[in-house]
mmCIF file of C-alpha atoms and ligand atoms in Angstrom:
data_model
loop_
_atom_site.group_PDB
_atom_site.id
_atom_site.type_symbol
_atom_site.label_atom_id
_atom_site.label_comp_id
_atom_site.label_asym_id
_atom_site.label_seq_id
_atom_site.Cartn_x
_atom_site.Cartn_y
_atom_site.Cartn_z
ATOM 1 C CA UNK A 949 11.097 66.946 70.502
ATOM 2 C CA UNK A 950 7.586 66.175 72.094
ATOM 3 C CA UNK A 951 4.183 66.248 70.338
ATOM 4 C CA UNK A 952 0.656 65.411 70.498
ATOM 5 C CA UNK A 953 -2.557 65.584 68.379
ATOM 6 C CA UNK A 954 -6.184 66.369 70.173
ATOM 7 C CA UNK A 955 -9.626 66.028 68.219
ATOM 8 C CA UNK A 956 -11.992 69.015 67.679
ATOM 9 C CA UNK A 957 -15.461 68.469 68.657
ATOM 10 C CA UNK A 958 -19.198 68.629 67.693
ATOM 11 C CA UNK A 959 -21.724 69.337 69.857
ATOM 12 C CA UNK A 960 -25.100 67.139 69.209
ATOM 13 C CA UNK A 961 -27.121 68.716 72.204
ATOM 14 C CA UNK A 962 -27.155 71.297 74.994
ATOM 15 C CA UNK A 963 -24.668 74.241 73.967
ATOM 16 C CA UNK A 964 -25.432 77.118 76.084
ATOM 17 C CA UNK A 965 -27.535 75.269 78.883
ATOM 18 C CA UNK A 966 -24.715 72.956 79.415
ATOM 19 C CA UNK A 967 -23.087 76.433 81.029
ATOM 20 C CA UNK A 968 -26.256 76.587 83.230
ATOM 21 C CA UNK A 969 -25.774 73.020 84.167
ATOM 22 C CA UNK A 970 -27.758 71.410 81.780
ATOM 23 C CA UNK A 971 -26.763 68.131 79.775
ATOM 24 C CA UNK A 972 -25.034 68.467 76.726
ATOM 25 C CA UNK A 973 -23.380 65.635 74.603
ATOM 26 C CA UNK A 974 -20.695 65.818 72.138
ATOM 27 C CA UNK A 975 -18.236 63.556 70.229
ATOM 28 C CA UNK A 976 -14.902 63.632 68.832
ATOM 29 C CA UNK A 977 -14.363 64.343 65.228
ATOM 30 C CA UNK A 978 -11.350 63.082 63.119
ATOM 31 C CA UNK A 979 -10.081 66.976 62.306
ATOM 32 C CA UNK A 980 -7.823 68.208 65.346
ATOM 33 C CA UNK A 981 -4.779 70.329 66.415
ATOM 34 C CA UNK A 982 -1.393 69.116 66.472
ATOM 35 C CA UNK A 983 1.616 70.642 68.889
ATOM 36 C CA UNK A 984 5.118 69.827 68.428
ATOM 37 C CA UNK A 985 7.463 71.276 71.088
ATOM 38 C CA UNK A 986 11.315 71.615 70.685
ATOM 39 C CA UNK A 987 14.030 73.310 73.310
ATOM 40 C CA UNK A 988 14.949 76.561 71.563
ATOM 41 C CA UNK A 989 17.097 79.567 72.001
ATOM 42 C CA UNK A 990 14.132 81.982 71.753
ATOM 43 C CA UNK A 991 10.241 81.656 72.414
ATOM 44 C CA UNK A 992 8.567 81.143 69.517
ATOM 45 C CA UNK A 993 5.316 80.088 67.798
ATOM 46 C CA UNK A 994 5.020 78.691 64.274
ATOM 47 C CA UNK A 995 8.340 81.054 63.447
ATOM 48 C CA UNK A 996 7.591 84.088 65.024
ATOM 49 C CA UNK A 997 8.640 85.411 68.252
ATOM 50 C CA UNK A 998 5.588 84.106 71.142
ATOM 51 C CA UNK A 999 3.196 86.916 72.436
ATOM 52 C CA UNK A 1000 2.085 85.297 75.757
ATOM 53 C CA UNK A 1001 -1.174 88.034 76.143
ATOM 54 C CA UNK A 1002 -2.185 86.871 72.525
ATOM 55 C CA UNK A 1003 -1.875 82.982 73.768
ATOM 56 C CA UNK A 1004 -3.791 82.591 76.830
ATOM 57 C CA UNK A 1005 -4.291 78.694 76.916
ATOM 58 C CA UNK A 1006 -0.779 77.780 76.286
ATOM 59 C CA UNK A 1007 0.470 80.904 78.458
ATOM 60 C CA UNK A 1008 -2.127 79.235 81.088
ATOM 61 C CA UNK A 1009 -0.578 75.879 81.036
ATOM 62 C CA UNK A 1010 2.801 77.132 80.730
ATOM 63 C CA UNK A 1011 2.684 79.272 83.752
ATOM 64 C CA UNK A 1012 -0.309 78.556 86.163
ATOM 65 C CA UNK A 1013 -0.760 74.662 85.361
ATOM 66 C CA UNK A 1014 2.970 73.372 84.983
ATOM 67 C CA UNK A 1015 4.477 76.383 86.764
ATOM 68 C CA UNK A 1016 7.075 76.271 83.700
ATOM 69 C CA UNK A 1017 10.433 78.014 83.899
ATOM 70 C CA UNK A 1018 13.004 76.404 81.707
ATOM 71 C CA UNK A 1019 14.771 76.922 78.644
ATOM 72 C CA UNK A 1020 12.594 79.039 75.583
ATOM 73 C CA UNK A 1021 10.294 76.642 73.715
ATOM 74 C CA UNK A 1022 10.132 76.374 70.042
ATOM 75 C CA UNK A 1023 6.056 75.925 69.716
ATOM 76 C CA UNK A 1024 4.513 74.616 66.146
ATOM 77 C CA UNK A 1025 0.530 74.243 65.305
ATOM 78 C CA UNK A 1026 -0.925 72.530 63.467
ATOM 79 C CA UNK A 1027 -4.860 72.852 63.112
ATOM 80 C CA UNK A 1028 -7.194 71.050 60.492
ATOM 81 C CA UNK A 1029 -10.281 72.966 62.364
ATOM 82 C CA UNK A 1030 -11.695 76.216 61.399
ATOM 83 C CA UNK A 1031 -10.241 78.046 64.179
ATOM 84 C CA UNK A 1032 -12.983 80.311 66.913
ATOM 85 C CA UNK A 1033 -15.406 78.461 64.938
ATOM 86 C CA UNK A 1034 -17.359 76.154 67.360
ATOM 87 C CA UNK A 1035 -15.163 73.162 66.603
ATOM 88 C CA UNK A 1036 -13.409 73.322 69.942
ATOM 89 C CA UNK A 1037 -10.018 74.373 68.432
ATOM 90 C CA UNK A 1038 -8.827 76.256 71.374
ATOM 91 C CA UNK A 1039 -9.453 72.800 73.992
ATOM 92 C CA UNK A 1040 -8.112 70.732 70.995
ATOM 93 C CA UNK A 1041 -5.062 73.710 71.582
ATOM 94 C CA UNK A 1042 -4.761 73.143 74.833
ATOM 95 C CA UNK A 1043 -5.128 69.445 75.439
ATOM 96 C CA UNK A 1044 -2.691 69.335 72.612
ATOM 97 C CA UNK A 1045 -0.579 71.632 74.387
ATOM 98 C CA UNK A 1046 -0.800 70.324 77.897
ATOM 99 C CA UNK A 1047 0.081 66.407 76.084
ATOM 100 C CA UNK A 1048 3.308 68.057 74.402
ATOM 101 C CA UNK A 1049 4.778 70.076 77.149
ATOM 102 C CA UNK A 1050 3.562 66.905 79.751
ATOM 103 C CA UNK A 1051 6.195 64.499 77.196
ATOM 104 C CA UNK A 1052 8.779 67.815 76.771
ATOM 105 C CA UNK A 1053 9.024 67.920 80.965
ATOM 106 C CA UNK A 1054 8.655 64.671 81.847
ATOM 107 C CA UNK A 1055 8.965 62.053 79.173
ATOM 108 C CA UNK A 1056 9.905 58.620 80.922
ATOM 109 C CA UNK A 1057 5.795 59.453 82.958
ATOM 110 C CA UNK A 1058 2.694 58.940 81.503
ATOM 111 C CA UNK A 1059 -0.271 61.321 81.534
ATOM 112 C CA UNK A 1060 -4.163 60.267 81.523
ATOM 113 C CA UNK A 1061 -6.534 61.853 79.382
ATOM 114 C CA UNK A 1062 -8.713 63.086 82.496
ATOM 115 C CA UNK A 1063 -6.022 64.668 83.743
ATOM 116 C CA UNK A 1064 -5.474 66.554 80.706
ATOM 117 C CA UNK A 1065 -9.263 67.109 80.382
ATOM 118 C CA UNK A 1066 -8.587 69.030 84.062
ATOM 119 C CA UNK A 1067 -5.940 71.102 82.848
ATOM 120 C CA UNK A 1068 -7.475 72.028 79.331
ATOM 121 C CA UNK A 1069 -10.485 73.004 81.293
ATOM 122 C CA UNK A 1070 -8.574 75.830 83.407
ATOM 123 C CA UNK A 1071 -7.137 76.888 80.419
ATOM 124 C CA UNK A 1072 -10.387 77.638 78.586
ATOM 125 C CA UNK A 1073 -12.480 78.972 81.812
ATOM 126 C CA UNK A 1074 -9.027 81.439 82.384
ATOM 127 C CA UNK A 1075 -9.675 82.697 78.874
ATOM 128 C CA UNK A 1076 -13.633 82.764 79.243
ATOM 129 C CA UNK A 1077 -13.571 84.930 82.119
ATOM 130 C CA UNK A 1078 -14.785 81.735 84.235
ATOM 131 C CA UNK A 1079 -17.483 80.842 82.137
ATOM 132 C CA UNK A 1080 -16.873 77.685 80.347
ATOM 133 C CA UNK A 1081 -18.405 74.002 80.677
ATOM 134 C CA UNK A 1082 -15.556 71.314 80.465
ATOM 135 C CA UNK A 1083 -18.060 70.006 77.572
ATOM 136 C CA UNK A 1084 -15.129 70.448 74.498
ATOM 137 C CA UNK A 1085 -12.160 69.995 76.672
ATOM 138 C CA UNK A 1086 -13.528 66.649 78.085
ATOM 139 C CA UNK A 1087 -14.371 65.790 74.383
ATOM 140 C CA UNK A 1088 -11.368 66.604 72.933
ATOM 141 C CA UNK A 1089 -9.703 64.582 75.958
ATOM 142 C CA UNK A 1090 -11.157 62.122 76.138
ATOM 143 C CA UNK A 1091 -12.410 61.016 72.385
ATOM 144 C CA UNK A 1092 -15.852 58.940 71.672
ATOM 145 C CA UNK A 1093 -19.087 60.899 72.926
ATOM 146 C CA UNK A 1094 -19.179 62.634 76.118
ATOM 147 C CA UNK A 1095 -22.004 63.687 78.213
ATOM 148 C CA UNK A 1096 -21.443 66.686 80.805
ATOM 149 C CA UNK A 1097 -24.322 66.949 83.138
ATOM 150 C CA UNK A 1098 -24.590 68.633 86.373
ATOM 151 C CA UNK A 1099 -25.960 65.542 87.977
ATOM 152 C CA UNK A 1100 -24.446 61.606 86.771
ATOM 153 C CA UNK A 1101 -26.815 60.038 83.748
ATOM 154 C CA UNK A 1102 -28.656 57.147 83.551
ATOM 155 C CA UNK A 1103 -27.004 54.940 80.777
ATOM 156 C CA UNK A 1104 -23.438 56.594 80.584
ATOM 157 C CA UNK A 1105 -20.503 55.954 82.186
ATOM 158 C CA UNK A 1106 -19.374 58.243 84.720
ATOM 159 C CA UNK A 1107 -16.041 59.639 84.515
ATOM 160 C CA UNK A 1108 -15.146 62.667 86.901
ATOM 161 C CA UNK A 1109 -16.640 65.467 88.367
ATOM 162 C CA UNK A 1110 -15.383 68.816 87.990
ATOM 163 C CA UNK A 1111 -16.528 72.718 89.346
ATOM 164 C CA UNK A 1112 -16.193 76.030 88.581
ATOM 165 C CA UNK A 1113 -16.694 79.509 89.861
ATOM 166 C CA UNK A 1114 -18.722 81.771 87.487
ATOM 167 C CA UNK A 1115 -20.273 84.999 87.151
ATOM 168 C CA UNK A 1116 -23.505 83.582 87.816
ATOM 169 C CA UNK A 1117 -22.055 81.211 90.668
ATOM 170 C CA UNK A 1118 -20.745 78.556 91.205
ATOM 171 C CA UNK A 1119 -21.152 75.242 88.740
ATOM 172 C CA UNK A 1120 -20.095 71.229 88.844
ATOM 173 C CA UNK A 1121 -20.497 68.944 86.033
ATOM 174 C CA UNK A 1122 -20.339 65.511 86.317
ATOM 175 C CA UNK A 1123 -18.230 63.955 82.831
ATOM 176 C CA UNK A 1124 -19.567 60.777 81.626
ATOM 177 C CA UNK A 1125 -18.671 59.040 78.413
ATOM 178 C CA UNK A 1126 -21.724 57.073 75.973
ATOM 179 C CA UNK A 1127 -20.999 54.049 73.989
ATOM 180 C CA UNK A 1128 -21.780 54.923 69.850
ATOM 181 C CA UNK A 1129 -23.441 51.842 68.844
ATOM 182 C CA UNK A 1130 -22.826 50.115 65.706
ATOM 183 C CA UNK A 1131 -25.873 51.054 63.681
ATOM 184 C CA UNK A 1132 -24.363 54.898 63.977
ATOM 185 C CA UNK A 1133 -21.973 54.224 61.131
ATOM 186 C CA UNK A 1134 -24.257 54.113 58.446
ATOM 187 C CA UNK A 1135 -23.965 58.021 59.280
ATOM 188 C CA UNK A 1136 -21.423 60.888 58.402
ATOM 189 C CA UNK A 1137 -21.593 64.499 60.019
ATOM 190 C CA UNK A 1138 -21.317 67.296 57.638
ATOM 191 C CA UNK A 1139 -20.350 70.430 59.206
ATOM 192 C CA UNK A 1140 -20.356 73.805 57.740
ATOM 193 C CA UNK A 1141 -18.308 76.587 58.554
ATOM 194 C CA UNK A 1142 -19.945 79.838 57.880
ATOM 195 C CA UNK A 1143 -17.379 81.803 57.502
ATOM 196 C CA UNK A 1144 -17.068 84.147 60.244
ATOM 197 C CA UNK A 1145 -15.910 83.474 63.539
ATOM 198 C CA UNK A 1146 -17.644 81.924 66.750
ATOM 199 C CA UNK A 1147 -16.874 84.649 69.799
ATOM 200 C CA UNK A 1148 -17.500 81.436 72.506
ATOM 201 C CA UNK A 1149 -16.895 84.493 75.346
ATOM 202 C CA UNK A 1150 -19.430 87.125 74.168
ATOM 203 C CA UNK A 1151 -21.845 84.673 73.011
ATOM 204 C CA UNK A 1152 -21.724 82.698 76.494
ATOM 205 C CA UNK A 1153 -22.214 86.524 77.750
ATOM 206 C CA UNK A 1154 -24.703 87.790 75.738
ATOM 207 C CA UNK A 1155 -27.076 84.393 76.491
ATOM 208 C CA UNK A 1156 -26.172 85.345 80.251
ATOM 209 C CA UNK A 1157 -27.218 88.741 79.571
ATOM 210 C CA UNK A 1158 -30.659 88.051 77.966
ATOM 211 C CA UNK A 1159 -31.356 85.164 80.714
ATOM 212 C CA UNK A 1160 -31.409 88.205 83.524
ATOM 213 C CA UNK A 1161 -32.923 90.612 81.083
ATOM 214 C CA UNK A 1162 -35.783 87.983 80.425
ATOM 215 C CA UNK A 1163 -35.896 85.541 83.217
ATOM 216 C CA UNK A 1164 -38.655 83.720 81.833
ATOM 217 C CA UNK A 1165 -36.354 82.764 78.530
ATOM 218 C CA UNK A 1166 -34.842 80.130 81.492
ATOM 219 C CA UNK A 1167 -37.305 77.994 80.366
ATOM 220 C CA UNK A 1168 -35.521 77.260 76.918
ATOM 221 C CA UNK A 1169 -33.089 75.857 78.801
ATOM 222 C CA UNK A 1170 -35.553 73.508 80.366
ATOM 223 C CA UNK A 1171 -36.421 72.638 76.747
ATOM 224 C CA UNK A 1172 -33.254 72.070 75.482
ATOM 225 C CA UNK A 1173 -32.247 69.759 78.272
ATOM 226 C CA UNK A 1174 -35.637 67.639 77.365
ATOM 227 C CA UNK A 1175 -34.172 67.696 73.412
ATOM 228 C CA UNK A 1176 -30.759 66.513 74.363
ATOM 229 C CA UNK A 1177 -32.047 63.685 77.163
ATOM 230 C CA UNK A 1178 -34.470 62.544 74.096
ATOM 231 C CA UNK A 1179 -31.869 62.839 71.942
ATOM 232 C CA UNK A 1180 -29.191 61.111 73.902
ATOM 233 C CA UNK A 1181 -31.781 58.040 73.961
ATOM 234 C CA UNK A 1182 -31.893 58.220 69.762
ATOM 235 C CA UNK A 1183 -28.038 58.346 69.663
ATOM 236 C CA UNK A 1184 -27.592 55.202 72.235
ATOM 237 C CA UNK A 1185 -30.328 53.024 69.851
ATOM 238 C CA UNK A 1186 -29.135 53.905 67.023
ATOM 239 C CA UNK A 1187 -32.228 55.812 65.516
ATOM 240 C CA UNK A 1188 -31.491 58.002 63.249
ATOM 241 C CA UNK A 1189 -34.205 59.356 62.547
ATOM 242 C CA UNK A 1190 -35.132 60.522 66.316
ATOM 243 C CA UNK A 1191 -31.438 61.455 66.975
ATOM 244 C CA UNK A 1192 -31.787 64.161 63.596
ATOM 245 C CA UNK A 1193 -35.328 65.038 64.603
ATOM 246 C CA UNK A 1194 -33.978 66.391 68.158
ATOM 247 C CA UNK A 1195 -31.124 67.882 66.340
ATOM 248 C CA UNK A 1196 -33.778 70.206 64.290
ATOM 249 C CA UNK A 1197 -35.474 70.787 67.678
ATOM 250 C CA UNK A 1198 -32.464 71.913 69.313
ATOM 251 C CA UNK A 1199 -31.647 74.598 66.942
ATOM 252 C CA UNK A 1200 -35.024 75.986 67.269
ATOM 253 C CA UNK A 1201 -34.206 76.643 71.355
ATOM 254 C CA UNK A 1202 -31.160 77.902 70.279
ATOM 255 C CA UNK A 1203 -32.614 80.602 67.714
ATOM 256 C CA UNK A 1204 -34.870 81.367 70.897
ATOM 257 C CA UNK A 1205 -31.598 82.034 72.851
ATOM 258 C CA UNK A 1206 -30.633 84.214 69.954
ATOM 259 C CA UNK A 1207 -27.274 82.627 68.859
ATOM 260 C CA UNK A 1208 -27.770 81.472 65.504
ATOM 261 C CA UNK A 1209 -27.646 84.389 62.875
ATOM 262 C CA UNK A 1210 -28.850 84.757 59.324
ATOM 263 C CA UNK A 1211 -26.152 82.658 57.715
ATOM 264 C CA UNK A 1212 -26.663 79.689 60.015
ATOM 265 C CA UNK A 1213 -30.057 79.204 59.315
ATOM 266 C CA UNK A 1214 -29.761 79.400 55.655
ATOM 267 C CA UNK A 1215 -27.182 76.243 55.905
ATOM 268 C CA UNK A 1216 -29.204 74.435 58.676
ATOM 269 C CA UNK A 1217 -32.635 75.309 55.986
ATOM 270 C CA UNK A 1218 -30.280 74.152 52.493
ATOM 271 C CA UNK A 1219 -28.891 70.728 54.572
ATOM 272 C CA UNK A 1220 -32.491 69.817 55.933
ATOM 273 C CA UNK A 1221 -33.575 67.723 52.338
ATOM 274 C CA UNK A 1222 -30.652 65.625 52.342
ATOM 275 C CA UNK A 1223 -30.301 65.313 56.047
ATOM 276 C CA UNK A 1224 -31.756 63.611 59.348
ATOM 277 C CA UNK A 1225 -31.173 66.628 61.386
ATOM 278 C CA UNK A 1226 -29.465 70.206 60.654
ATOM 279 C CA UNK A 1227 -28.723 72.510 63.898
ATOM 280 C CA UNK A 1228 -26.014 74.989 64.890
ATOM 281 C CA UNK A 1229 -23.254 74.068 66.824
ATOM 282 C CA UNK A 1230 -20.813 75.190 69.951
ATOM 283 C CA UNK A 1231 -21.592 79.075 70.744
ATOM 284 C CA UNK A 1232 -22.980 80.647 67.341
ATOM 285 C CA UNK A 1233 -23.049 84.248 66.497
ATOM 286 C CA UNK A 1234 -21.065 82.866 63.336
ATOM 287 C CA UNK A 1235 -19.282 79.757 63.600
ATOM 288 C CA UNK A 1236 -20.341 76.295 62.180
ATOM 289 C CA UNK A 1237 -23.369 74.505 61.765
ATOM 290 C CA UNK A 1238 -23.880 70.261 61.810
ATOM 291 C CA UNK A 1239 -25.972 68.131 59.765
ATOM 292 C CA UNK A 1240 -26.314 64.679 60.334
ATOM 293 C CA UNK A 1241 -26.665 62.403 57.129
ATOM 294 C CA UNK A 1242 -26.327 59.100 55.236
ATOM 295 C CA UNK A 1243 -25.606 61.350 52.221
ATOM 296 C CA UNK A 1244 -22.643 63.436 53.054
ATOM 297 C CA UNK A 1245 -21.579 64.586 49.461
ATOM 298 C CA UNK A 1246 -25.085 66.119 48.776
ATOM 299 C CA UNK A 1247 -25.300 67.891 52.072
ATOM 300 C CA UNK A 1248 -21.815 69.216 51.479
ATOM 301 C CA UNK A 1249 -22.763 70.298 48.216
ATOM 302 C CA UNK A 1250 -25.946 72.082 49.598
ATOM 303 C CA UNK A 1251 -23.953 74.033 52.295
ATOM 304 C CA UNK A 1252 -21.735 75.092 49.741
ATOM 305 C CA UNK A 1253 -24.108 76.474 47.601
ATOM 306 C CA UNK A 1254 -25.529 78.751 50.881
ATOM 307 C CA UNK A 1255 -22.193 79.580 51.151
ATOM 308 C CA UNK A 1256 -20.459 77.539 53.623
ATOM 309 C CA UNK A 1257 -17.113 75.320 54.148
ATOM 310 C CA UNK A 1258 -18.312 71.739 54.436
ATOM 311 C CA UNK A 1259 -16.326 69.223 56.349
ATOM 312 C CA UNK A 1260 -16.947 65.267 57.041
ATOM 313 C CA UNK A 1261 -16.415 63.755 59.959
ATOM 314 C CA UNK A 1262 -17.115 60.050 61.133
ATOM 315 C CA UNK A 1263 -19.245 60.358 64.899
ATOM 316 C CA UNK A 1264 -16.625 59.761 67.824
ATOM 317 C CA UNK A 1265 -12.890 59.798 67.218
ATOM 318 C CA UNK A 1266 -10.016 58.619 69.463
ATOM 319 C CA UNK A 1267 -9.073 61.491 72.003
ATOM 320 C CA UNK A 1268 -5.962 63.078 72.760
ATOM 321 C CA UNK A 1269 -2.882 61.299 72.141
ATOM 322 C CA UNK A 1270 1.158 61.821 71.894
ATOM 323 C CA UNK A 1271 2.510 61.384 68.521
HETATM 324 C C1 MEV B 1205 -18.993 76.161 73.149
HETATM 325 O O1 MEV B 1205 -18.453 75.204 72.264
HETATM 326 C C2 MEV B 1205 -20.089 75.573 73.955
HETATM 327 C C3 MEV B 1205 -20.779 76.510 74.948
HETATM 328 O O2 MEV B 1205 -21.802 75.723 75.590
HETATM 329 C C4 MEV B 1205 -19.830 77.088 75.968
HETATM 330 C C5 MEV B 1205 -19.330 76.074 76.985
HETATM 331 O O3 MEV B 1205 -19.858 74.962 77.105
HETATM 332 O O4 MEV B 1205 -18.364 76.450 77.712
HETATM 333 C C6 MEV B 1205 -21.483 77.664 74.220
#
């Protein structure tokens, strides 16, 4: 028996024009996925019989990353993330997955997180038709807050570069990692889930789709990569205050890009009072929303009360690991 447990993710800055190669940072959470993965007589997945088409990360690793062709796997899940919800459950999946299957093939060799942050990224650009920044696989990898740039920034550590071929071209992202200073733990993130799913795909789509519509809506992307440099610089000094106020700002560019929906806003507007900062977060179109507070029990309170799922996180958990 092999398993492993990988963090969601929340993303503080630069959804969307992180896929355009602007910066985006993100941390770990504490809520992940865990995979445990047993020799079987049959494929399955938590009990029933395993649908590769309706599984395309693990079917990715399984076939085109660790060219797997052994005995039938028994495959159990375990998620505490709202799933297609902007909480990176699908890289949590699949660095999960690619951690399990690593100790189920070869267990007396050790894997390294950026190696699994390369594999989960494959996995998630197969099943985004090529479109997807290594932004919540790297996250989910590699635990703490990560910062995915197209160019290396000032004040981070640099990790690895990785590229992509897109729709729109091609793309490379350097991966660096921030240090979360002390002063950060006087704060909690409350997220809120609002319900509906987060279509990562067709919202990654439709922003590429309104960028060539309205070419001069490029220049929100400008913007947001100004919010998330400023707010990168809050996060590193510990100023609250600066790192919510460039949250708020970001969601604005982002209701400009036309991802956040009715629903969103009304959490973002009900967590505002008791908050630093309120913004969407990961693709929209549904999906959850982040608030950034000393006073997480009001805030979840509030999103409940406009109807979402609230969920508490500490800034920057531990990344993938074997269990
Ligand atoms: C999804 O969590 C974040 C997006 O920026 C897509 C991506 O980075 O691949 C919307």
């Amino acid at each position: 028996m092999a398993s492993a447990f990988a963090p969601g993710k929340c993303i503080l800055f630069g959804e969307h024009a992180v896929v355009f190669g602007h910066p985006a940072v993100a941390v770990a959470i504490e809520q992940g996925v865990s995979v445990r993965i047993e020799r079987s007589d049959d494929w399955t997945l938590e009990g029933s019989p395993f649908n590769p088409s309706r599984h395309p990360h693990i079917t990715h690793i399984l076939r085109n990353v660790f060219n797997y062709s052994g005995p039938p796997l028994q495959i159990d899940v375990q998620s505490s993330l709202f799933s297609a919800a902007g909480m990176g459950s699908s890289a949590a999946l699949s660095n999960a997955f690619a951690a399990a299957l690593h100790e189920h093939v070869s267990p007396d060799e050790s894997i390294d997180q950026i190696t699994l942050a390369k594999m989960a990224h494959s996995a998630e650009a197969n099943a985004q038709k090529g479109r997807a920044s290594p932004t919540d696989t790297a996250t989910s990898a590699l635990g703490g807050c990560v910062v995915v740039s197209d160019y290396r920034v000032k004040g981070t550590k640099h990790l690895f570069d990785t590229s992509l071929e897109t729709p729109e071209g091609s793309r490379s992202w350097a991966v660096n990692s921030a240090i979360i200073p002390p002063g950060i733990e006087e704060s909690w993130l409350v997220i809120g889930y609002s319900g509906t799913g987060s279509p990562t795909g067709k919202m990654v789509a439709n922003v590429a789709r309104l960028i060539s519509e309205k070419p001069e809506r490029m220049e929100e992307m400008d913007r947001i990569s100004k919010i998330t440099m400023a707010g990168l610089t809050a996060l590193s000094a510990a100023n609250l205050e600066a790192l919510g106020m460039a949250m708020d700002a970001c969601h604005e560019s982002l209701k400009n890009l036309e991802v956040s929906t009715p629903k969103l806003d009304r959490m973002v507007q009900a967590a505002r009072p008791h908050s630093m900062g309120a913004k969407l977060t990961g693709a929209g179109g549904g999906g959850c929303m982040v608030a950034l507070t000393k006073d997480p029990n009001r805030v979840s309170e509030a999103i409940e009360v406009a109807g979402g799922r609230p969920l508490t996180t500490r800034l920057g958990a531990e990344g993938v690991r074997s269990l």
